[in-house]
Amino acid sequence: MAVPKKKTSKSRKNMRRAHDFLTTQSVSVCPQCKSPKLPHRVCPSCGTYKGKEVLDLTKAQ
């Protein structure tokens, strides 16, 4: 089993963990209905993607 030769200092430990944070998801605006949506995904409110209707939301309701 590997055992460290020296104690890892608080500074080195925190520098290593500097990239381990969560980032917020970016939100874009749907060009059809102007509602917020995740980028590169179908709009959940109008069902369009890249100007084309992909989901028929009238049957879902």
Phi, psi and omega in degrees: 000135181284132180236131180292140179286324182235156177288136176282123183288163179299321181296313181293321178298315181289327176294323178293324183274005185296336182258005184265040181252160178274142177250149179282148179286140178280144182239131176251174183251133178292128181289340181277304187250359177063021177267154180289142179210162176283143182293148179063030177223161179292140177292126182288341183268324181246346175078024180253154175214124182054041175082358180245144178281117183259318180252135174267098185279352179286328179283333183289336183266000000 
